[in-house]
XYZ file of C-alpha atoms in Angstrom:
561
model
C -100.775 81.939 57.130
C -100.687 83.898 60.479
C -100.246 82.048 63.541
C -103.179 84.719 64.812
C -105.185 84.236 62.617
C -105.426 80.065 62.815
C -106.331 80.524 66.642
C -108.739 82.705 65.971
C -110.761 80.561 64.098
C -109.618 77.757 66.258
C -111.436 79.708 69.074
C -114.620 80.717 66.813
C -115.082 77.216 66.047
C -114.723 76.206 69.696
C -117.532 79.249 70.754
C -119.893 78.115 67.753
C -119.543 74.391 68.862
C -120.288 76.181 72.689
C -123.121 77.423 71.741
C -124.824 75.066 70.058
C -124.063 72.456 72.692
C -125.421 74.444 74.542
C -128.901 74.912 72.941
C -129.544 71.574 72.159
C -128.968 70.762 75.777
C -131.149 73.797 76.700
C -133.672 72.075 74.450
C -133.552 68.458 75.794
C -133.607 70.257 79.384
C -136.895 71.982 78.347
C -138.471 69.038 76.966
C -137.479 67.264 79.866
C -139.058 70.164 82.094
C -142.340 70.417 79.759
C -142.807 67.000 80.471
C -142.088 67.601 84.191
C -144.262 70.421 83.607
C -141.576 73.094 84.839
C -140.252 76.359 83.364
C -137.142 77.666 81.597
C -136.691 81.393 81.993
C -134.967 83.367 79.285
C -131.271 84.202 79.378
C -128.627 86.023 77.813
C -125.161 85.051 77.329
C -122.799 86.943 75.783
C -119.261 85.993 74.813
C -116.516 88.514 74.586
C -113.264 88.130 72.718
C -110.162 90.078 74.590
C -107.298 87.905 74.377
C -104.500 86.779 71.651
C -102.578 84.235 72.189
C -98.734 84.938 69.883
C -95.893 82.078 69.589
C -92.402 82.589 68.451
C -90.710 81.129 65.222
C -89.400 77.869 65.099
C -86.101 76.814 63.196
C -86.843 74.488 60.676
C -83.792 71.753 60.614
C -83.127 70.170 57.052
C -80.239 67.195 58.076
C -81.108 63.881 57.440
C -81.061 61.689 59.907
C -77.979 59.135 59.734
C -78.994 55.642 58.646
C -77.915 53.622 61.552
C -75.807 50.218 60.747
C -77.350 46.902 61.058
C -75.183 43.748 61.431
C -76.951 40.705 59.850
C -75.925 37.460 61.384
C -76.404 33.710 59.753
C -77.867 31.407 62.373
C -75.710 28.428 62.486
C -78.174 25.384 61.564
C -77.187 21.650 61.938
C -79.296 18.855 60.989
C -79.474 15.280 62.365
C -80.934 12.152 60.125
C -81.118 9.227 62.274
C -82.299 5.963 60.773
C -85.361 4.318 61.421
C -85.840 0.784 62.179
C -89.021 -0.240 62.268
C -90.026 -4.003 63.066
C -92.597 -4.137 59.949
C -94.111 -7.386 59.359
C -93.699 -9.215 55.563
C -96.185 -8.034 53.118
C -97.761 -10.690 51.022
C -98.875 -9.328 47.482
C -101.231 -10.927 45.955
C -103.051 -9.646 43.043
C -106.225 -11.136 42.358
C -107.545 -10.495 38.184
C -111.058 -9.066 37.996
C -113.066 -11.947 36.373
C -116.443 -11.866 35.006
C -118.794 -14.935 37.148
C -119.743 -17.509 34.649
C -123.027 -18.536 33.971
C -124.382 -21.997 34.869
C -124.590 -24.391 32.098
C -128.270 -25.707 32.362
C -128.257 -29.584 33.237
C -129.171 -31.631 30.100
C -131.655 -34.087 30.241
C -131.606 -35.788 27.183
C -131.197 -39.488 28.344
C -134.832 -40.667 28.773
C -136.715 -44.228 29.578
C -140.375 -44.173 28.956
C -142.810 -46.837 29.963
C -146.629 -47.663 29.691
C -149.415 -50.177 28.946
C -152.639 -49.782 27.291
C -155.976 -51.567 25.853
C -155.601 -54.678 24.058
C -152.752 -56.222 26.231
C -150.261 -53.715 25.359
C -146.738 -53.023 27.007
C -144.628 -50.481 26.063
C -141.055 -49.544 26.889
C -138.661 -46.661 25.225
C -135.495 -46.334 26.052
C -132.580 -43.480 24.800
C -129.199 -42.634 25.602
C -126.312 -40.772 24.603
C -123.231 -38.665 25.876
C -123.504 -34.971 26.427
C -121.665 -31.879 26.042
C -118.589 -33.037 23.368
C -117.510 -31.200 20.118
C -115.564 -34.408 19.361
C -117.992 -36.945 19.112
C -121.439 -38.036 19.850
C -122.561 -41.302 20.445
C -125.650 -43.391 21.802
C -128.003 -45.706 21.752
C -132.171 -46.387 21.303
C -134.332 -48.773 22.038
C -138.299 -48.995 21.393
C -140.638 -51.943 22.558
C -144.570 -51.889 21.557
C -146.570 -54.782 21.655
C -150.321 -55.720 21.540
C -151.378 -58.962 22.181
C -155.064 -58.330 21.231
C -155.900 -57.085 17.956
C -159.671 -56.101 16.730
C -160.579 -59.722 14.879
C -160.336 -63.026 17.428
C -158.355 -61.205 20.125
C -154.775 -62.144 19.870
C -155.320 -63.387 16.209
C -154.802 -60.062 15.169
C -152.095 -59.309 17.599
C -149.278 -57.479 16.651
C -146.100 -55.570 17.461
C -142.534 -54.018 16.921
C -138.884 -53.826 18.660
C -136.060 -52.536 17.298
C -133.435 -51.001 18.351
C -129.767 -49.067 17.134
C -126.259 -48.271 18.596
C -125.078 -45.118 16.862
C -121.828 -42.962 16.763
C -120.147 -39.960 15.349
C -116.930 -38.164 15.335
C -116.230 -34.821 14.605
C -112.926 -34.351 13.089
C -110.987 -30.703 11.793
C -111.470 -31.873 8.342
C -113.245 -34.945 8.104
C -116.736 -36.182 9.617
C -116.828 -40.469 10.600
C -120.443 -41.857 11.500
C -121.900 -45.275 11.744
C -124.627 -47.401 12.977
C -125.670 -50.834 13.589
C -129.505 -51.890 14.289
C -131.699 -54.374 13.861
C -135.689 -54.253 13.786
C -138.550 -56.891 14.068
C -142.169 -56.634 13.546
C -144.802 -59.332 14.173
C -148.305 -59.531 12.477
C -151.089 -62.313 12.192
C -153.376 -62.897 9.116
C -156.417 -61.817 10.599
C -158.109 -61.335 6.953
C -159.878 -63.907 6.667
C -163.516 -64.638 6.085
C -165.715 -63.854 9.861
C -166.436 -67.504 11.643
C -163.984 -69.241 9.849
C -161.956 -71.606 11.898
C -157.864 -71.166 11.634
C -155.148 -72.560 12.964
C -153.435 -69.815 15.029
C -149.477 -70.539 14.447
C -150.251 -70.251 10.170
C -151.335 -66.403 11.456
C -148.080 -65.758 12.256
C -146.039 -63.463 10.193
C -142.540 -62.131 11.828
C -140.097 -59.555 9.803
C -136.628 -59.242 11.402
C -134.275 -56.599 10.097
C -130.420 -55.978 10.251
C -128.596 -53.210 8.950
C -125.214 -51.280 9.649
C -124.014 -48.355 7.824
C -120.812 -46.369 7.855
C -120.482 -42.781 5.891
C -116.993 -40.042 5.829
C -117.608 -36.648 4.591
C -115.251 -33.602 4.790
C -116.468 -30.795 7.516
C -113.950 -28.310 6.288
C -115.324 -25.211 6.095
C -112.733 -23.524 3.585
C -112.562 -26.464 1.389
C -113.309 -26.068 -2.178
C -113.928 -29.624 -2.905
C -116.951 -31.787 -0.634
C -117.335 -35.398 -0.533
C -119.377 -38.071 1.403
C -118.481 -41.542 0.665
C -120.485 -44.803 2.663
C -122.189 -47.643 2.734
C -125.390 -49.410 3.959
C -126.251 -52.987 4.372
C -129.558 -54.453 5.191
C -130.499 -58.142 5.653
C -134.260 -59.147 5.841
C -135.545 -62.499 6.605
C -139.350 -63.740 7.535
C -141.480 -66.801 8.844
C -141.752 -68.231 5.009
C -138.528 -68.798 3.635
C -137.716 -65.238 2.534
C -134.288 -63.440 2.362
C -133.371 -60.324 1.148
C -130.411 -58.694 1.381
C -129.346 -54.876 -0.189
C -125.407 -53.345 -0.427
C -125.620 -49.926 -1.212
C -122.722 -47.848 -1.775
C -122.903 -43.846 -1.785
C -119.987 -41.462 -3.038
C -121.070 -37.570 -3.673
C -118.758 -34.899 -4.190
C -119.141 -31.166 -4.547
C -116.741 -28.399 -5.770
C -117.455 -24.596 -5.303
C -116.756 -22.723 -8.578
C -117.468 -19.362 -6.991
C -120.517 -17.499 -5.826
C -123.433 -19.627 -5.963
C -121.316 -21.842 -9.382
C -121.271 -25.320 -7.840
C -120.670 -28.664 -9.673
C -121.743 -31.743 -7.997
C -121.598 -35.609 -9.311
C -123.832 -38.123 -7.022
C -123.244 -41.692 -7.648
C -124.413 -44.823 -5.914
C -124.100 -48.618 -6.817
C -127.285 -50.818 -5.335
C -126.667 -54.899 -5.430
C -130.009 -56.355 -3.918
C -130.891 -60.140 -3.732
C -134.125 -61.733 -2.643
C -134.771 -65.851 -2.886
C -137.507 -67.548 -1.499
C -139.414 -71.016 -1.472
C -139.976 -70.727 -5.064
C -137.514 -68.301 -6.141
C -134.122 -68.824 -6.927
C -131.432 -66.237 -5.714
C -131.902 -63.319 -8.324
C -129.425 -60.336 -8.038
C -130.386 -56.878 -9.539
C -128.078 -54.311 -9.681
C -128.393 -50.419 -9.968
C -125.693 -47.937 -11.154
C -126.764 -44.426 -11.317
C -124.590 -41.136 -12.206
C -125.715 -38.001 -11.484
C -123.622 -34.926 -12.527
C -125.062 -31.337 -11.933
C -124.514 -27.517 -12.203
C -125.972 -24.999 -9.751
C -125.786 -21.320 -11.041
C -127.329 -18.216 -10.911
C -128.773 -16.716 -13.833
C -131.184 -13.482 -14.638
C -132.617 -14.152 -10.764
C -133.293 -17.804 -11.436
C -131.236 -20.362 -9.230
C -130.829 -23.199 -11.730
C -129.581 -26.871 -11.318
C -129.046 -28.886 -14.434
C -127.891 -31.769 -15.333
C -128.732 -35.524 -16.062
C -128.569 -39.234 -14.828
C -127.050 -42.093 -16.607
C -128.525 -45.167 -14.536
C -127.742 -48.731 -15.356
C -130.193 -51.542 -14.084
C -130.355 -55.180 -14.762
C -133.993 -55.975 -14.064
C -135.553 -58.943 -15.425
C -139.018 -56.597 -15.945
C -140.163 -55.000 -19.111
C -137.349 -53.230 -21.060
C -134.831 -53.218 -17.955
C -131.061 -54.579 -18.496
C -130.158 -51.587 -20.063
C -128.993 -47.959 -19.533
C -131.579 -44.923 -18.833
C -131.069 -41.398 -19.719
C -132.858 -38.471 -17.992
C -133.103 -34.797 -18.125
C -132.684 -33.430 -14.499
C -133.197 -29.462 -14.419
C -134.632 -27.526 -11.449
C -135.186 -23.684 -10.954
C -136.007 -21.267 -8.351
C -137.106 -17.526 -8.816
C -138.436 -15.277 -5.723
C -140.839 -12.790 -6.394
C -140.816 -9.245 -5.425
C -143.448 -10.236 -2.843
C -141.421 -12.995 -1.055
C -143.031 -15.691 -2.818
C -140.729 -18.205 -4.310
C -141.859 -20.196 -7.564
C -140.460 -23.391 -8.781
C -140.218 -26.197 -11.531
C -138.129 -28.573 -12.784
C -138.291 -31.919 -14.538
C -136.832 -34.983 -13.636
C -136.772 -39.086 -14.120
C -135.365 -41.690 -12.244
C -135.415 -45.396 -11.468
C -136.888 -46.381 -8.052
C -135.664 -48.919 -6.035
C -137.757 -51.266 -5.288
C -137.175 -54.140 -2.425
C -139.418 -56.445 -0.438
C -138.527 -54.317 2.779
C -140.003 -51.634 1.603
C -142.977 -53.374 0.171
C -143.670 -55.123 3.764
C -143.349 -51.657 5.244
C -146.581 -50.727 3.307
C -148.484 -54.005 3.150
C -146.747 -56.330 5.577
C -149.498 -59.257 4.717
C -148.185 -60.264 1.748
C -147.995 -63.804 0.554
C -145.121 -66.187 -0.170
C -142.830 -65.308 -3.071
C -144.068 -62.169 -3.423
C -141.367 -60.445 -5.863
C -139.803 -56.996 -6.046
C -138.965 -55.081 -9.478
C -137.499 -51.452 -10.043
C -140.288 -48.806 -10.630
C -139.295 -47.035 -13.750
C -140.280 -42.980 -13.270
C -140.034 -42.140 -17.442
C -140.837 -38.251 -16.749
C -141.687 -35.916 -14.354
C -142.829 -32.469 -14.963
C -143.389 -30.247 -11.401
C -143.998 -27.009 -10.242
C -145.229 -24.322 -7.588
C -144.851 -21.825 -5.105
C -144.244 -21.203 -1.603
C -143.229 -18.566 1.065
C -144.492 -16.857 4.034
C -148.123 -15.598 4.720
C -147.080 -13.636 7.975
C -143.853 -13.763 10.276
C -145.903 -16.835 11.863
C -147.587 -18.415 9.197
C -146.805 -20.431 5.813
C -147.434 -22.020 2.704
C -146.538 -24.506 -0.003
C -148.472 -25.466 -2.981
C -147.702 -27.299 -5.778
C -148.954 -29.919 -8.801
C -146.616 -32.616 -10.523
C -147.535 -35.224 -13.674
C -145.479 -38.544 -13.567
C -145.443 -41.710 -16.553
C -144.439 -44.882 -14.577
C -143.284 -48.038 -16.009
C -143.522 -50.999 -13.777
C -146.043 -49.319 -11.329
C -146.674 -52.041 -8.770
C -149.990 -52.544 -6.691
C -151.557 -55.263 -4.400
C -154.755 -57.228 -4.522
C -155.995 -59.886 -1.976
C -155.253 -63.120 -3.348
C -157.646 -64.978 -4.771
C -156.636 -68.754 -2.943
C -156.627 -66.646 0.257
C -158.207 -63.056 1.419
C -156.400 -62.484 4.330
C -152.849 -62.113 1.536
C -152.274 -59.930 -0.701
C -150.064 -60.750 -4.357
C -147.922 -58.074 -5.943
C -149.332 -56.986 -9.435
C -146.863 -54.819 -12.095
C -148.753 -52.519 -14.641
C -145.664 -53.023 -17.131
C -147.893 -50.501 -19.762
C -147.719 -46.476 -19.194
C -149.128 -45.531 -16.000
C -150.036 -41.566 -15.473
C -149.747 -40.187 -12.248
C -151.740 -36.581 -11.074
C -150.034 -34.941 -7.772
C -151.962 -31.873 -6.393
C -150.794 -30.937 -2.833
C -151.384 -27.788 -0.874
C -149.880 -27.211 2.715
C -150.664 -24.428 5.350
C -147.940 -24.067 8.701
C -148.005 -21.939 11.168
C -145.685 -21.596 14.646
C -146.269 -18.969 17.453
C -143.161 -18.751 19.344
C -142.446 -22.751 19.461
C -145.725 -23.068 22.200
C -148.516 -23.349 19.152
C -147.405 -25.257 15.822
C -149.550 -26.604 13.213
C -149.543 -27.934 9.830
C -152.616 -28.965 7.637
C -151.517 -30.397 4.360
C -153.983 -31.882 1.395
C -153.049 -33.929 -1.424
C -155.231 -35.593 -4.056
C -153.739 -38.082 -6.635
C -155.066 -39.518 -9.501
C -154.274 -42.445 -11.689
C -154.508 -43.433 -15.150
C -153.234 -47.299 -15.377
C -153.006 -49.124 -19.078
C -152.858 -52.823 -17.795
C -154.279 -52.576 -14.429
C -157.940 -51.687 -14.025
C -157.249 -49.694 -11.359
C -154.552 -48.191 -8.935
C -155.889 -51.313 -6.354
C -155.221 -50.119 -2.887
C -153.716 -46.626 -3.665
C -155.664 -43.764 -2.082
C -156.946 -40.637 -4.090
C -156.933 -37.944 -1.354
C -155.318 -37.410 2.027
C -156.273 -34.318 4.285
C -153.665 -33.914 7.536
C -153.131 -31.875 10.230
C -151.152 -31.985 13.089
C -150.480 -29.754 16.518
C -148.212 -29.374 19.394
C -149.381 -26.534 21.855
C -147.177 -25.815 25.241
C -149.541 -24.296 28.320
C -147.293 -23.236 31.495
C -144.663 -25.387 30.826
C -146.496 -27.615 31.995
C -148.703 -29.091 29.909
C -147.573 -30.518 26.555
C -150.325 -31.623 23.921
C -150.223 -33.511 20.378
C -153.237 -33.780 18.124
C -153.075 -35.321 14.663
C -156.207 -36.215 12.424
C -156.183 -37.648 8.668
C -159.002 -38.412 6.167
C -157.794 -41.417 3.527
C -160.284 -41.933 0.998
C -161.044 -43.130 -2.625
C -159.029 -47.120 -2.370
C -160.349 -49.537 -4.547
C -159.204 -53.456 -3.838
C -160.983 -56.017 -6.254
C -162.819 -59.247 -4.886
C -161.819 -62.549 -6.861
C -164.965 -64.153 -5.856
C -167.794 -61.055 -6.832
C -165.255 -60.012 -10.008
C -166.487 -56.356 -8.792
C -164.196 -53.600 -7.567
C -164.574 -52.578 -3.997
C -165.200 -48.870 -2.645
C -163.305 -49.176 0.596
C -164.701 -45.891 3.455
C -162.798 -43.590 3.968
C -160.477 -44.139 6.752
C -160.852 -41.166 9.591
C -158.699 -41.194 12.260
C -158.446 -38.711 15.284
C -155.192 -39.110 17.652
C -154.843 -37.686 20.728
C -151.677 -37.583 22.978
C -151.628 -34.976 26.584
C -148.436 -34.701 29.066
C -148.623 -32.929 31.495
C -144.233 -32.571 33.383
C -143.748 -32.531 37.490
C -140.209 -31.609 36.799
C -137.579 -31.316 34.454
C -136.672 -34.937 35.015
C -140.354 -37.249 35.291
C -144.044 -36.360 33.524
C -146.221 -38.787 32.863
C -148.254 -39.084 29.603
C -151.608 -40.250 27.881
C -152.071 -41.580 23.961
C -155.204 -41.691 22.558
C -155.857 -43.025 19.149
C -158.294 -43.596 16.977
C -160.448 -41.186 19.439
C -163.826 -41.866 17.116
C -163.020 -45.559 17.210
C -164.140 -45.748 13.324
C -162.280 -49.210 12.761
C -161.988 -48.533 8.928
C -159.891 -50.436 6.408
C -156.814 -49.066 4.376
C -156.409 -52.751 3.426
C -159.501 -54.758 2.169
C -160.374 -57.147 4.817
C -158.117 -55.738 7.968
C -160.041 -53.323 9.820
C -158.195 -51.168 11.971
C -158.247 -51.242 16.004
C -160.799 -49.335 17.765
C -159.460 -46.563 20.407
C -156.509 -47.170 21.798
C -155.237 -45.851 25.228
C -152.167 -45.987 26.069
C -150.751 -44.291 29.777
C -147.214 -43.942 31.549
C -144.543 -42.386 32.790
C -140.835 -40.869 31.220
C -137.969 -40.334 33.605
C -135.577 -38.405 31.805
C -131.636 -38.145 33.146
């Protein structure tokens, strides 16, 4: 391109860019001026081109320049390392394991001492104690005083009472399980039977029972063990204000081996020596051996236990000194609704001692004899389960033949004691029963439970002082923790007793009794409490000519520690 030629337009440009600077400053001059209100008058410029500018050629030079020489140098580095001594004091590690806090074992209070006093002169005083807290053993002891001076006939003619008392212990062993006890109990009573405005002489009233008894027992706890045992004894010793002794050794020895599944075979055995000797009896001992070998298995949904008992007995009553033979068979089947149905037959002899017969009828007279109960058959059934998660039920019917049944009728020399009588025939006994439960969280429970019996003797008129029909039911209820309350109420009716001077049986009422018992706790540790009994104050008889007390109130205090 010519040199000329680049100036020129050079120079154009430069007029052009003249000009127009020139015009727009022309125009912001004449809008200033218009809005000074002046005047612009018109001029022409004119620019004239009459000069070239001409350079000469330049050599073009084509050496490289030289790269000049650069002289890297190393700095010379050198590095001190002094040591450090710093006064640092000792450092004590410890290290301290992250434990979870333990909760607080609640304080037991299971050591308590009630006392009281009520109507008719009576004291009361209940005492318990035992260790706490040990997987090794457990041991303790009770103690129980009630005693009313004042009865409902002649004041303290018809006084009675209790005491007894027990020291108990047991060890817990890896394999093997040690318990024992020794106890003793005493009862007083006064013959308060007799005919209204007849004069007695108070101390031939008196009627005292006093009871010893200690009892060992060993039984394996080993959870793996094929093979279970419990081996022990029991003696008693009974003696009263007539003359009478008793005395019963019984020795216990049951073991158990696990087949597999639900397969179990069991043998229960037991060897009874009892003696009794009174005024006019000489010492008599009866003896009872009884054998009892079973199988528990499992069979088309059925849980079945079968077997039998071999019993020998040496009673001087009826066909006795000889050896019985029973069928024992039970089974179990649960129903598709939840229900669980049940029968079984069975037969045994019942033992049959003048403790237990003063338990039931403690005024009985002089020599009054004891003799086995022979239970020929039984034949029971029935079915039971759950009504709701809350509520339920058991019902049930069972026919019994008896040889030897025993019942009591007032003596005919004296009404206020009653003589042992022995239907030696076939007696027939009915068993109906029906029972309703129900439990709401452990604050509400109650059972109501009916039974009816009935009795078909063969030497004995009647079943004499037996009842036909009991109705009871019985409550707890909790309120606030506070508040703890115990109702019970029974109906006993249909006992006949037979009057040696009419010759005509006797309807006795039916016994209704309505028991009350409120508590209300100021701690964990003392509450105090009232008993109510016999609330309608219906003094009926259970025995012919002993009416019962009227209400009873009884108040005091527990301390528990």
């Amino acid at each position: 391109m010519n040199i000329e030629n680049i100036y020129h337009r050079i120079s154009l440009k430069t007029a052009l860019f003249l000009v127009f600077t020139l015009l727009s400053t022309g125009l912001f001059a004449q809008e200033e001026w218009e809005k000074n209100d002046g005047e612009i008058e018109d001029v022409e410029i004119q620019i004239v081109k009459d000069r070239e500018i001409t350079l000469p050629k330049a050599n073009r030079n084509f050496e490289k320049i030289p790269p000049s020489s650069i002289v890297r140098t190393q700095p010379n580095l050198e590095y001190f390392f002094s040591n450090l001594n710093l006064p640092l004091p000792a450092l004590n590690i410890r290290v301290r394991p992250l434990r979870m806090k333990d909760e607080p074992l609640n304080k037991l209070y299971g050591n308590y001492v009630k006392a009281g006093f009520g109507n008719y002169a009576t004291p009361y005083l209940e005492g318990y104690f035992s260790n706490k807290r040990d997987n090794q053993m457990m041991y303790g002891a009770h103690f129980n005083f009630l005693d009313s001076r004042n009865g409902p006939v002649d004041g303290k003619n018809s006084g009675s009472g209790v005491m007894n008392g027990n020291v108990f212990g047991k060890y817990f062993g890896s394999k093997v399980t040690a318990s024992g006890e020794v106890g003793f109990d005493r009862r007083r009573y006064n013959f308060y039977g007799y005919p209204e405005n007849q004069e007695v002489d108070a101390d031939t009233l008196k009627q005292n029972f006093s009871v010893m008894h200690i009892q060992g027992y060993l039984e394996n706890t080993q959870a793996d063990a094929k093979l279970s045992y419990l081996a022990g004894f029991q003696f008693d010793y009974l003696t009263d204000n007539y003359e009478a002794k008793e005395s019963e050794f019984q020795i216990d020895l049951n073991t158990g081996f696990d087949i597999g599944g639900t397969t179990k075979a069991e043998i229960k055995s037991d060897l009874d020596i009892i003696s009794q000797k009174d005024v006019l009896l000489d010492v008599k001992t009866r003896n009872i051996f009884r054998v009892n070998p079973t199988l528990t298995f499992e069979y088309g949904g059925f849980l079945i236990n079968a077997g039998f008992k071999a019993i020998y007995e040496n009673d001087t009553l009826g066909d006795s000194d000889e050896v019985h033979f029973y069928p024992v068979a039970k089974a179990r089947y649960q129903l598709r609704s939840g229900f669980t149905v049940f029968a079984g037959i069975d037969g045994d002899i019942e033992k049959l001692t003048l403790r237990k017969m003063t338990n039931e009828n403690p005024f009985l007279m002089p020599n009054a004899q004891a003799f086995n109960t022979n239970k020929t058959f039984q034949l029971y059934g029935g079915i039971e389960g759950s009504l709701s998660s809350k509520m339920g039920f058991r019902s049930g019917i069972s026919v019994s033949t008896y040889k030897n049944m025993y019942y009591f009728l007032n003596s005919p020399l004296d009404k206020s004691k009653f003589m042992v009588v022995y239907d030696q025939g076939s007696t027939s006994l009915v068993n109906i029963y029906g029972e309703l439960s129900y439990n709401r969280n452990e604050a509400l429970r109650f059972i109501l439970r009916g039974d009816y019996w009935g009795y078909d003797t063969d030497e004995i008129q009647e079943a004499y002082h037996r009842p036909n029909y009991k109705v009871s039911a019985i409550s707890t209820y909790k309120l606030y923790d506070k508040f703890r309350f115990e109702a019970e109420a029974y109906m006993l009716g249909g006992i006949k007793a037979f009057d040696f001077n009419t010759g005509e049986d006797i309807d006795l009422d039916a016994a209704l009794d309505l028991n009350l018992k409120a508590e209300y706790l100021f701690s964990k540790q003392f509450s105090a409490f009232i008993r109510l009994n016999n609330l309608l104050s219906n003094e009926y008889e259970v025995l012919y000519n002993y009416p019962s007390r009227g209400l009873q109130v009884l108040a005091g205090v527990t301390y528990s520690f």
